[in-house]
mmCIF file of C-alpha atoms and ligand atoms in Angstrom:
data_model
loop_
_atom_site.group_PDB
_atom_site.id
_atom_site.type_symbol
_atom_site.label_atom_id
_atom_site.label_comp_id
_atom_site.label_asym_id
_atom_site.label_seq_id
_atom_site.Cartn_x
_atom_site.Cartn_y
_atom_site.Cartn_z
ATOM 1 C CA UNK A 209 36.942 -28.863 -71.067
ATOM 2 C CA UNK A 210 37.685 -25.725 -73.085
ATOM 3 C CA UNK A 211 37.189 -28.225 -76.282
ATOM 4 C CA UNK A 212 34.592 -29.886 -75.413
ATOM 5 C CA UNK A 213 32.800 -26.328 -75.197
ATOM 6 C CA UNK A 214 33.928 -25.405 -78.063
ATOM 7 C CA UNK A 215 32.763 -27.942 -80.027
ATOM 8 C CA UNK A 216 29.574 -27.434 -78.280
ATOM 9 C CA UNK A 217 29.277 -24.322 -79.219
ATOM 10 C CA UNK A 218 29.854 -24.969 -83.265
ATOM 11 C CA UNK A 219 27.571 -28.122 -83.098
ATOM 12 C CA UNK A 220 24.638 -24.401 -81.657
ATOM 13 C CA UNK A 221 25.340 -22.772 -84.435
ATOM 14 C CA UNK A 222 25.061 -25.131 -86.681
ATOM 15 C CA UNK A 223 21.388 -26.343 -85.595
ATOM 16 C CA UNK A 224 20.464 -23.053 -84.704
ATOM 17 C CA UNK A 225 17.607 -23.088 -87.584
ATOM 18 C CA UNK A 226 16.583 -26.496 -86.621
ATOM 19 C CA UNK A 227 13.079 -25.972 -85.367
ATOM 20 C CA UNK A 228 12.958 -26.688 -81.701
ATOM 21 C CA UNK A 229 11.843 -30.446 -80.921
ATOM 22 C CA UNK A 230 12.178 -32.214 -77.387
ATOM 23 C CA UNK A 231 13.178 -35.326 -78.698
ATOM 24 C CA UNK A 232 16.242 -33.723 -81.006
ATOM 25 C CA UNK A 233 16.777 -31.740 -77.732
ATOM 26 C CA UNK A 234 17.382 -35.032 -75.661
ATOM 27 C CA UNK A 235 19.656 -36.687 -78.316
ATOM 28 C CA UNK A 236 21.777 -33.503 -78.523
ATOM 29 C CA UNK A 237 22.537 -33.573 -74.908
ATOM 30 C CA UNK A 238 23.327 -37.162 -74.594
ATOM 31 C CA UNK A 239 25.395 -36.511 -77.429
ATOM 32 C CA UNK A 240 27.296 -33.249 -75.341
ATOM 33 C CA UNK A 241 27.012 -35.740 -72.077
ATOM 34 C CA UNK A 242 28.996 -38.362 -74.470
ATOM 35 C CA UNK A 243 31.585 -36.274 -75.946
ATOM 36 C CA UNK A 244 32.463 -34.377 -72.413
ATOM 37 C CA UNK A 245 32.844 -38.202 -70.934
ATOM 38 C CA UNK A 246 34.952 -38.753 -74.232
ATOM 39 C CA UNK A 247 37.647 -36.061 -73.399
ATOM 40 C CA UNK A 248 37.828 -37.475 -69.855
ATOM 41 C CA UNK A 249 38.307 -40.758 -70.799
ATOM 42 C CA UNK A 250 41.925 -40.970 -72.278
ATOM 43 C CA UNK A 251 43.047 -38.530 -69.392
ATOM 44 C CA UNK A 252 41.098 -41.180 -67.099
ATOM 45 C CA UNK A 253 43.074 -44.025 -68.591
ATOM 46 C CA UNK A 254 39.016 -45.770 -69.473
ATOM 47 C CA UNK A 255 40.269 -47.211 -72.385
ATOM 48 C CA UNK A 256 42.116 -51.135 -73.203
ATOM 49 C CA UNK A 257 42.689 -53.163 -76.167
ATOM 50 C CA UNK A 258 41.652 -56.346 -76.725
ATOM 51 C CA UNK A 259 42.657 -58.757 -79.064
ATOM 52 C CA UNK A 260 41.449 -61.106 -81.325
ATOM 53 C CA UNK A 261 43.863 -63.943 -82.784
ATOM 54 C CA UNK A 262 44.357 -64.037 -86.926
ATOM 55 C CA UNK A 263 44.481 -67.999 -87.652
ATOM 56 C CA UNK A 264 46.588 -69.660 -90.807
ATOM 57 C CA UNK A 265 44.164 -71.457 -92.496
ATOM 58 C CA UNK A 266 46.829 -74.063 -93.703
ATOM 59 C CA UNK A 267 48.561 -74.410 -90.369
ATOM 60 C CA UNK A 268 45.921 -73.564 -87.629
ATOM 61 C CA UNK A 269 48.240 -71.419 -85.987
ATOM 62 C CA UNK A 270 47.980 -67.656 -84.599
ATOM 63 C CA UNK A 271 49.464 -65.022 -87.170
ATOM 64 C CA UNK A 272 48.928 -61.988 -85.440
ATOM 65 C CA UNK A 273 45.960 -60.155 -83.682
ATOM 66 C CA UNK A 274 44.028 -57.258 -83.945
ATOM 67 C CA UNK A 275 43.776 -54.425 -81.715
ATOM 68 C CA UNK A 276 40.352 -53.358 -81.005
ATOM 69 C CA UNK A 277 39.592 -50.309 -78.590
ATOM 70 C CA UNK A 278 37.073 -50.791 -75.383
ATOM 71 C CA UNK A 279 35.955 -47.724 -73.490
ATOM 72 C CA UNK A 280 34.668 -48.810 -69.542
ATOM 73 C CA UNK A 281 32.597 -45.527 -69.217
ATOM 74 C CA UNK A 282 32.453 -45.033 -65.377
ATOM 75 C CA UNK A 283 28.474 -46.047 -64.874
ATOM 76 C CA UNK A 284 27.533 -47.316 -68.145
ATOM 77 C CA UNK A 285 29.731 -50.334 -68.803
ATOM 78 C CA UNK A 286 31.578 -51.250 -71.665
ATOM 79 C CA UNK A 287 30.969 -48.833 -74.680
ATOM 80 C CA UNK A 288 31.110 -50.218 -78.123
ATOM 81 C CA UNK A 289 34.023 -48.752 -80.598
ATOM 82 C CA UNK A 290 30.958 -48.357 -82.255
ATOM 83 C CA UNK A 291 29.375 -45.881 -80.377
ATOM 84 C CA UNK A 292 32.204 -43.785 -79.769
ATOM 85 C CA UNK A 293 34.804 -43.459 -82.840
ATOM 86 C CA UNK A 294 32.745 -42.107 -85.148
ATOM 87 C CA UNK A 295 32.138 -39.098 -82.701
ATOM 88 C CA UNK A 296 35.384 -39.063 -82.310
ATOM 89 C CA UNK A 297 36.590 -38.568 -86.030
ATOM 90 C CA UNK A 298 33.718 -35.640 -86.111
ATOM 91 C CA UNK A 299 35.617 -33.703 -83.658
ATOM 92 C CA UNK A 300 39.246 -34.482 -83.834
ATOM 93 C CA UNK A 301 39.888 -36.570 -80.593
ATOM 94 C CA UNK A 302 40.695 -39.543 -82.711
ATOM 95 C CA UNK A 303 44.198 -38.431 -83.608
ATOM 96 C CA UNK A 304 44.377 -38.746 -79.792
ATOM 97 C CA UNK A 305 43.056 -41.755 -79.085
ATOM 98 C CA UNK A 306 44.786 -43.221 -82.429
ATOM 99 C CA UNK A 307 48.159 -42.321 -81.288
ATOM 100 C CA UNK A 308 47.107 -44.135 -77.455
ATOM 101 C CA UNK A 309 46.202 -47.340 -79.361
ATOM 102 C CA UNK A 310 49.922 -47.376 -81.185
ATOM 103 C CA UNK A 311 51.779 -46.920 -78.541
ATOM 104 C CA UNK A 312 49.571 -49.894 -76.169
ATOM 105 C CA UNK A 313 49.331 -52.165 -79.003
ATOM 106 C CA UNK A 314 53.871 -51.621 -79.619
ATOM 107 C CA UNK A 315 54.197 -51.829 -75.912
ATOM 108 C CA UNK A 316 52.059 -55.187 -75.615
ATOM 109 C CA UNK A 317 53.846 -56.605 -78.504
ATOM 110 C CA UNK A 318 57.393 -55.925 -76.854
ATOM 111 C CA UNK A 319 56.230 -57.943 -73.854
ATOM 112 C CA UNK A 320 54.408 -60.520 -75.277
ATOM 113 C CA UNK A 321 57.876 -61.065 -77.680
ATOM 114 C CA UNK A 322 60.122 -61.393 -74.406
ATOM 115 C CA UNK A 323 57.587 -63.943 -73.497
ATOM 116 C CA UNK A 324 58.603 -65.711 -77.416
ATOM 117 C CA UNK A 325 55.519 -65.116 -78.578
ATOM 118 C CA UNK A 326 55.769 -65.002 -82.382
ATOM 119 C CA UNK A 327 53.080 -62.423 -83.624
ATOM 120 C CA UNK A 328 52.329 -59.762 -86.117
ATOM 121 C CA UNK A 329 49.613 -56.733 -84.601
ATOM 122 C CA UNK A 330 47.497 -54.890 -86.736
ATOM 123 C CA UNK A 331 46.063 -51.309 -85.636
ATOM 124 C CA UNK A 332 42.992 -49.821 -87.478
ATOM 125 C CA UNK A 333 43.416 -46.644 -88.259
ATOM 126 C CA UNK A 334 40.744 -43.600 -88.993
ATOM 127 C CA UNK A 335 40.928 -40.632 -91.289
ATOM 128 C CA UNK A 336 42.093 -37.684 -89.615
ATOM 129 C CA UNK A 337 44.962 -39.401 -88.155
ATOM 130 C CA UNK A 338 46.662 -39.430 -92.134
ATOM 131 C CA UNK A 339 45.906 -35.393 -92.142
ATOM 132 C CA UNK A 340 48.304 -35.812 -89.115
ATOM 133 C CA UNK A 341 51.677 -34.246 -90.324
ATOM 134 C CA UNK A 342 53.606 -36.387 -88.192
ATOM 135 C CA UNK A 343 51.740 -39.698 -88.501
ATOM 136 C CA UNK A 344 54.941 -41.832 -90.047
ATOM 137 C CA UNK A 345 57.311 -39.864 -87.489
ATOM 138 C CA UNK A 346 54.887 -41.537 -84.778
ATOM 139 C CA UNK A 347 55.039 -45.114 -86.178
ATOM 140 C CA UNK A 348 58.330 -44.882 -86.495
ATOM 141 C CA UNK A 349 59.268 -43.656 -83.026
ATOM 142 C CA UNK A 350 56.600 -46.471 -81.189
ATOM 143 C CA UNK A 351 58.678 -48.739 -83.322
ATOM 144 C CA UNK A 352 62.007 -47.463 -82.277
ATOM 145 C CA UNK A 353 61.012 -46.830 -78.709
ATOM 146 C CA UNK A 354 59.987 -50.911 -78.034
ATOM 147 C CA UNK A 355 62.613 -52.280 -80.448
ATOM 148 C CA UNK A 356 60.182 -53.543 -83.066
ATOM 149 C CA UNK A 357 60.165 -54.894 -86.573
ATOM 150 C CA UNK A 358 58.511 -52.783 -88.708
ATOM 151 C CA UNK A 359 56.831 -55.798 -90.159
ATOM 152 C CA UNK A 360 55.684 -57.055 -86.918
ATOM 153 C CA UNK A 361 52.733 -54.293 -87.009
ATOM 154 C CA UNK A 362 50.505 -54.075 -89.717
ATOM 155 C CA UNK A 363 48.006 -51.057 -89.884
ATOM 156 C CA UNK A 364 44.388 -51.635 -90.761
ATOM 157 C CA UNK A 365 42.719 -48.685 -93.859
ATOM 158 C CA UNK A 366 39.490 -48.737 -94.964
ATOM 159 C CA UNK A 367 38.665 -48.465 -99.041
ATOM 160 C CA UNK A 368 37.107 -45.191 -98.220
ATOM 161 C CA UNK A 369 40.325 -43.781 -95.962
ATOM 162 C CA UNK A 370 42.541 -45.255 -98.727
ATOM 163 C CA UNK A 371 40.339 -43.433 -101.540
ATOM 164 C CA UNK A 372 39.592 -40.285 -99.559
ATOM 165 C CA UNK A 373 42.683 -38.126 -101.063
ATOM 166 C CA UNK A 374 44.543 -40.475 -103.009
ATOM 167 C CA UNK A 375 47.842 -38.623 -103.934
ATOM 168 C CA UNK A 376 48.223 -37.983 -100.661
ATOM 169 C CA UNK A 377 47.446 -41.311 -99.270
ATOM 170 C CA UNK A 378 49.695 -43.136 -101.360
ATOM 171 C CA UNK A 379 52.686 -41.038 -100.941
ATOM 172 C CA UNK A 380 51.993 -41.614 -97.065
ATOM 173 C CA UNK A 381 51.131 -45.485 -97.669
ATOM 174 C CA UNK A 382 54.584 -45.687 -99.731
ATOM 175 C CA UNK A 383 56.354 -44.332 -96.701
ATOM 176 C CA UNK A 384 54.913 -46.524 -94.467
ATOM 177 C CA UNK A 385 55.746 -49.600 -96.772
ATOM 178 C CA UNK A 386 59.175 -48.515 -97.572
ATOM 179 C CA UNK A 387 59.945 -48.742 -93.518
ATOM 180 C CA UNK A 388 58.869 -52.092 -93.679
ATOM 181 C CA UNK A 389 55.130 -51.796 -92.073
ATOM 182 C CA UNK A 390 52.630 -53.973 -93.715
ATOM 183 C CA UNK A 391 49.226 -52.432 -95.017
ATOM 184 C CA UNK A 392 46.202 -54.078 -95.120
ATOM 185 C CA UNK A 393 42.196 -53.016 -96.424
ATOM 186 C CA UNK A 394 39.557 -53.429 -93.768
ATOM 187 C CA UNK A 395 36.237 -54.158 -94.507
ATOM 188 C CA UNK A 396 36.890 -54.700 -98.298
ATOM 189 C CA UNK A 397 33.931 -55.269 -100.799
ATOM 190 C CA UNK A 398 32.126 -52.826 -98.936
ATOM 191 C CA UNK A 399 33.273 -49.561 -100.710
ATOM 192 C CA UNK A 400 33.476 -48.927 -104.216
ATOM 193 C CA UNK A 401 36.999 -49.427 -105.413
ATOM 194 C CA UNK A 402 38.146 -52.245 -107.617
ATOM 195 C CA UNK A 403 40.956 -53.960 -106.631
ATOM 196 C CA UNK A 404 42.973 -53.322 -110.296
ATOM 197 C CA UNK A 405 42.210 -49.368 -108.572
ATOM 198 C CA UNK A 406 43.932 -50.697 -105.163
ATOM 199 C CA UNK A 407 47.314 -52.270 -107.236
ATOM 200 C CA UNK A 408 48.377 -48.437 -106.945
ATOM 201 C CA UNK A 409 48.975 -48.536 -103.671
ATOM 202 C CA UNK A 410 51.567 -50.883 -101.146
ATOM 203 C CA UNK A 411 48.898 -53.393 -99.742
ATOM 204 C CA UNK A 412 50.131 -55.937 -98.249
ATOM 205 C CA UNK A 413 46.539 -57.574 -97.017
ATOM 206 C CA UNK A 414 42.689 -57.451 -97.774
ATOM 207 C CA UNK A 415 40.037 -58.279 -95.203
ATOM 208 C CA UNK A 416 36.849 -59.501 -96.437
ATOM 209 C CA UNK A 417 34.071 -57.565 -95.338
ATOM 210 C CA UNK A 418 31.889 -60.000 -92.148
ATOM 211 C CA UNK A 419 28.843 -58.820 -94.219
ATOM 212 C CA UNK A 420 30.096 -61.241 -96.967
ATOM 213 C CA UNK A 421 30.959 -64.341 -94.646
ATOM 214 C CA UNK A 422 28.290 -64.141 -92.859
ATOM 215 C CA UNK A 423 26.012 -66.081 -95.306
ATOM 216 C CA UNK A 424 28.507 -67.706 -97.357
ATOM 217 C CA UNK A 425 27.227 -71.062 -96.637
ATOM 218 C CA UNK A 426 23.286 -70.095 -97.415
ATOM 219 C CA UNK A 427 24.090 -67.197 -100.130
ATOM 220 C CA UNK A 428 25.769 -68.051 -103.172
ATOM 221 C CA UNK A 429 26.335 -64.697 -103.952
ATOM 222 C CA UNK A 430 28.103 -64.357 -101.325
ATOM 223 C CA UNK A 431 29.871 -67.202 -101.699
ATOM 224 C CA UNK A 432 30.498 -65.599 -105.510
ATOM 225 C CA UNK A 433 32.044 -62.438 -104.120
ATOM 226 C CA UNK A 434 34.241 -64.472 -101.401
ATOM 227 C CA UNK A 435 35.812 -66.390 -103.980
ATOM 228 C CA UNK A 436 36.356 -63.999 -106.620
ATOM 229 C CA UNK A 437 37.969 -61.703 -103.754
ATOM 230 C CA UNK A 438 40.305 -64.634 -102.872
ATOM 231 C CA UNK A 439 41.224 -65.486 -106.362
ATOM 232 C CA UNK A 440 41.637 -62.080 -107.293
ATOM 233 C CA UNK A 441 43.648 -61.044 -105.005
ATOM 234 C CA UNK A 442 45.716 -64.149 -104.499
ATOM 235 C CA UNK A 443 46.694 -63.382 -108.474
ATOM 236 C CA UNK A 444 47.852 -59.701 -107.051
ATOM 237 C CA UNK A 445 50.276 -61.635 -104.568
ATOM 238 C CA UNK A 446 47.807 -59.864 -101.739
ATOM 239 C CA UNK A 447 47.093 -62.187 -98.459
ATOM 240 C CA UNK A 448 43.433 -62.411 -97.994
ATOM 241 C CA UNK A 449 41.726 -62.880 -94.316
ATOM 242 C CA UNK A 450 38.432 -63.327 -94.064
ATOM 243 C CA UNK A 451 36.610 -61.527 -91.051
ATOM 244 C CA UNK A 452 33.778 -63.001 -88.895
ATOM 245 C CA UNK A 453 34.273 -66.458 -88.952
ATOM 246 C CA UNK A 454 31.698 -68.091 -86.647
ATOM 247 C CA UNK A 455 31.385 -71.638 -87.750
ATOM 248 C CA UNK A 456 33.262 -74.672 -89.056
ATOM 249 C CA UNK A 457 31.345 -74.561 -92.304
ATOM 250 C CA UNK A 458 32.163 -70.711 -92.886
ATOM 251 C CA UNK A 459 35.732 -71.617 -92.378
ATOM 252 C CA UNK A 460 35.721 -75.307 -94.632
ATOM 253 C CA UNK A 461 34.170 -73.299 -97.360
ATOM 254 C CA UNK A 462 36.449 -70.290 -97.257
ATOM 255 C CA UNK A 463 39.526 -72.766 -96.973
ATOM 256 C CA UNK A 464 38.427 -74.772 -100.250
ATOM 257 C CA UNK A 465 38.211 -71.244 -101.628
ATOM 258 C CA UNK A 466 41.956 -70.403 -100.842
ATOM 259 C CA UNK A 467 41.719 -68.052 -98.709
ATOM 260 C CA UNK A 468 44.847 -67.636 -96.295
ATOM 261 C CA UNK A 469 43.974 -66.428 -93.222
ATOM 262 C CA UNK A 470 40.966 -66.001 -90.624
ATOM 263 C CA UNK A 471 39.744 -64.228 -87.692
ATOM 264 C CA UNK A 472 36.142 -64.540 -85.995
ATOM 265 C CA UNK A 473 34.286 -66.046 -82.846
ATOM 266 C CA UNK A 474 34.565 -69.482 -84.174
ATOM 267 C CA UNK A 475 38.079 -69.492 -83.084
ATOM 268 C CA UNK A 476 37.990 -66.503 -80.262
ATOM 269 C CA UNK A 477 36.582 -63.392 -79.582
ATOM 270 C CA UNK A 478 38.667 -60.007 -79.007
ATOM 271 C CA UNK A 479 39.770 -60.778 -75.465
ATOM 272 C CA UNK A 480 42.166 -58.525 -72.919
ATOM 273 C CA UNK A 481 45.995 -59.208 -73.569
ATOM 274 C CA UNK A 482 46.515 -61.363 -70.819
ATOM 275 C CA UNK A 483 44.521 -64.153 -72.551
ATOM 276 C CA UNK A 484 46.502 -64.248 -75.660
ATOM 277 C CA UNK A 485 49.045 -66.895 -74.495
ATOM 278 C CA UNK A 486 46.969 -69.165 -73.514
ATOM 279 C CA UNK A 487 44.998 -68.901 -77.012
ATOM 280 C CA UNK A 488 48.538 -69.812 -78.163
ATOM 281 C CA UNK A 489 48.835 -73.353 -75.965
ATOM 282 C CA UNK A 490 45.888 -73.545 -77.329
ATOM 283 C CA UNK A 491 46.973 -74.513 -81.132
ATOM 284 C CA UNK A 492 49.455 -76.867 -80.146
ATOM 285 C CA UNK A 493 46.808 -79.246 -81.363
ATOM 286 C CA UNK A 494 46.367 -77.248 -84.943
ATOM 287 C CA UNK A 495 43.845 -80.110 -86.205
ATOM 288 C CA UNK A 496 40.980 -78.492 -84.159
ATOM 289 C CA UNK A 497 41.261 -74.911 -86.022
ATOM 290 C CA UNK A 498 42.605 -75.149 -89.558
ATOM 291 C CA UNK A 499 41.044 -77.108 -92.685
ATOM 292 C CA UNK A 500 43.147 -79.091 -94.522
ATOM 293 C CA UNK A 501 40.715 -79.973 -98.101
HETATM 294 P P1 C2E B 678 36.425 -53.833 -87.605
HETATM 295 O O1 C2E B 678 38.028 -53.269 -87.462
HETATM 296 O O2 C2E B 678 36.132 -54.451 -88.949
HETATM 297 O O3 C2E B 678 36.500 -54.730 -86.331
HETATM 298 C C1 C2E B 678 36.183 -56.267 -86.763
HETATM 299 C C2 C2E B 678 34.688 -55.920 -85.900
HETATM 300 O O4 C2E B 678 34.164 -57.123 -85.960
HETATM 301 C C3 C2E B 678 34.966 -56.168 -84.226
HETATM 302 O O5 C2E B 678 34.056 -55.109 -83.866
HETATM 303 C C4 C2E B 678 35.093 -57.675 -83.512
HETATM 304 O O6 C2E B 678 35.016 -57.544 -82.118
HETATM 305 C C5 C2E B 678 33.875 -58.205 -84.652
HETATM 306 N N1 C2E B 678 33.724 -59.444 -84.732
HETATM 307 C C6 C2E B 678 35.191 -59.772 -84.978
HETATM 308 N N2 C2E B 678 34.752 -61.398 -85.059
HETATM 309 C C7 C2E B 678 33.063 -61.531 -84.842
HETATM 310 C C8 C2E B 678 32.315 -62.620 -85.461
HETATM 311 O O7 C2E B 678 32.621 -64.172 -85.782
HETATM 312 N N3 C2E B 678 31.298 -62.365 -85.798
HETATM 313 C C9 C2E B 678 30.671 -60.764 -85.484
HETATM 314 N N4 C2E B 678 29.350 -60.510 -85.509
HETATM 315 N N5 C2E B 678 31.458 -60.251 -85.343
HETATM 316 C C10 C2E B 678 32.953 -60.171 -84.893
HETATM 317 P P2 C2E B 678 34.822 -54.151 -82.581
HETATM 318 O O8 C2E B 678 35.735 -54.632 -81.588
HETATM 319 O O9 C2E B 678 32.894 -53.770 -81.774
HETATM 320 O O10 C2E B 678 34.945 -53.000 -83.463
HETATM 321 C C11 C2E B 678 34.029 -52.418 -84.415
HETATM 322 C C12 C2E B 678 34.738 -51.357 -85.106
HETATM 323 O O11 C2E B 678 35.075 -50.397 -84.606
HETATM 324 C C13 C2E B 678 36.075 -51.984 -86.005
HETATM 325 O O12 C2E B 678 35.582 -52.500 -86.907
HETATM 326 C C14 C2E B 678 36.938 -51.076 -86.148
HETATM 327 O O13 C2E B 678 36.609 -50.339 -87.444
HETATM 328 C C15 C2E B 678 36.323 -49.831 -85.008
HETATM 329 N N6 C2E B 678 37.429 -49.787 -84.038
HETATM 330 C C16 C2E B 678 37.952 -50.347 -83.402
HETATM 331 N N7 C2E B 678 39.290 -50.040 -82.576
HETATM 332 C C17 C2E B 678 39.852 -49.041 -83.066
HETATM 333 C C18 C2E B 678 40.423 -48.153 -82.882
HETATM 334 O O14 C2E B 678 41.542 -48.774 -82.246
HETATM 335 N N8 C2E B 678 41.024 -47.050 -83.871
HETATM 336 C C19 C2E B 678 40.214 -46.879 -84.645
HETATM 337 N N9 C2E B 678 39.990 -46.270 -85.667
HETATM 338 N N10 C2E B 678 38.670 -47.886 -84.819
HETATM 339 C C20 C2E B 678 38.211 -48.554 -83.828
HETATM 340 MG MG1 MG B 679 39.542 -53.593 -88.350
HETATM 341 MG MG1 MG B 680 36.679 -55.274 -90.484
HETATM 342 MG MG1 MG B 681 33.736 -52.475 -89.691
#
């Protein structure tokens, strides 16, 4: 493939002064192979989206789902996004993959809506997607094509994306906000931005990173971090969702701190789209999934 070959030439050029080493050589050829496969993947429809429900803690009901990409790589099984998204970000393929994700998620949302499900879909963004001058148009066209209310779409950005080109990003986010699209900060707490700084951006939601939730019940520092994020976000009128909730004790503590929403294996792993309606039916008995203080 021409693009892959070009990339390879560039990568070789960059490594010309590295001394020769078989391990490096192997790593590099594995990388090139992965990259070639990635270039084929879009065309051969090897990607799919799984969806993880997001639950409102007070009611125990599903209010949204996060779209998470999966790659069925022939001969390799399911490849985790952690193993190919960074590469796609480096070689620029993420722009095309990201457009596919947006399109797929919107199409799926329309289908759920036609089945009578009321929910919002969250889509993860990578930095290069925001450099695309047509990004806003792409989003607008997608919403129109599937006749969606813009507020049913949420875009997730990490702190580092938001902080990258501040002035440029503010403008773009303001445009999206004006359209009515919801914006959330993913992996919140792992970057270096303060809440007061983020207040300059038109954000709707903070997602507390799962690294703080994991030991919330055993590490008092993590508990303090979660409690502080929740109360500050609440005062700034931002919705707070906790990621990576795996058990009832974690949920109980988050509820006590006033957290609004959660997602995690406790309720459900990310699942193929066709399993989402059944999960909705489960929440007909919300007592099981909420936590009343
Ligand atoms: P993320 O957006 O922070 O997504 C949360 C990750 O945590 C997901 O991993 C999810 O499966 C996992 N997770 C959810 N609940 C639990 C839990 O209770 N316990 C544990 N241990 N993990 C949980 P996944 O699907 O492997 O995605 C990893 C990352 O890849 C995502 O982190 C996101 O940064 C990126 N990613 C996934 N899909 C896309 C995409 O379509 N576009 C872009 N740009 N990035 C994506
Ligand atoms: Mg996310
Ligand atoms: Mg996250
Ligand atoms: Mg993450």
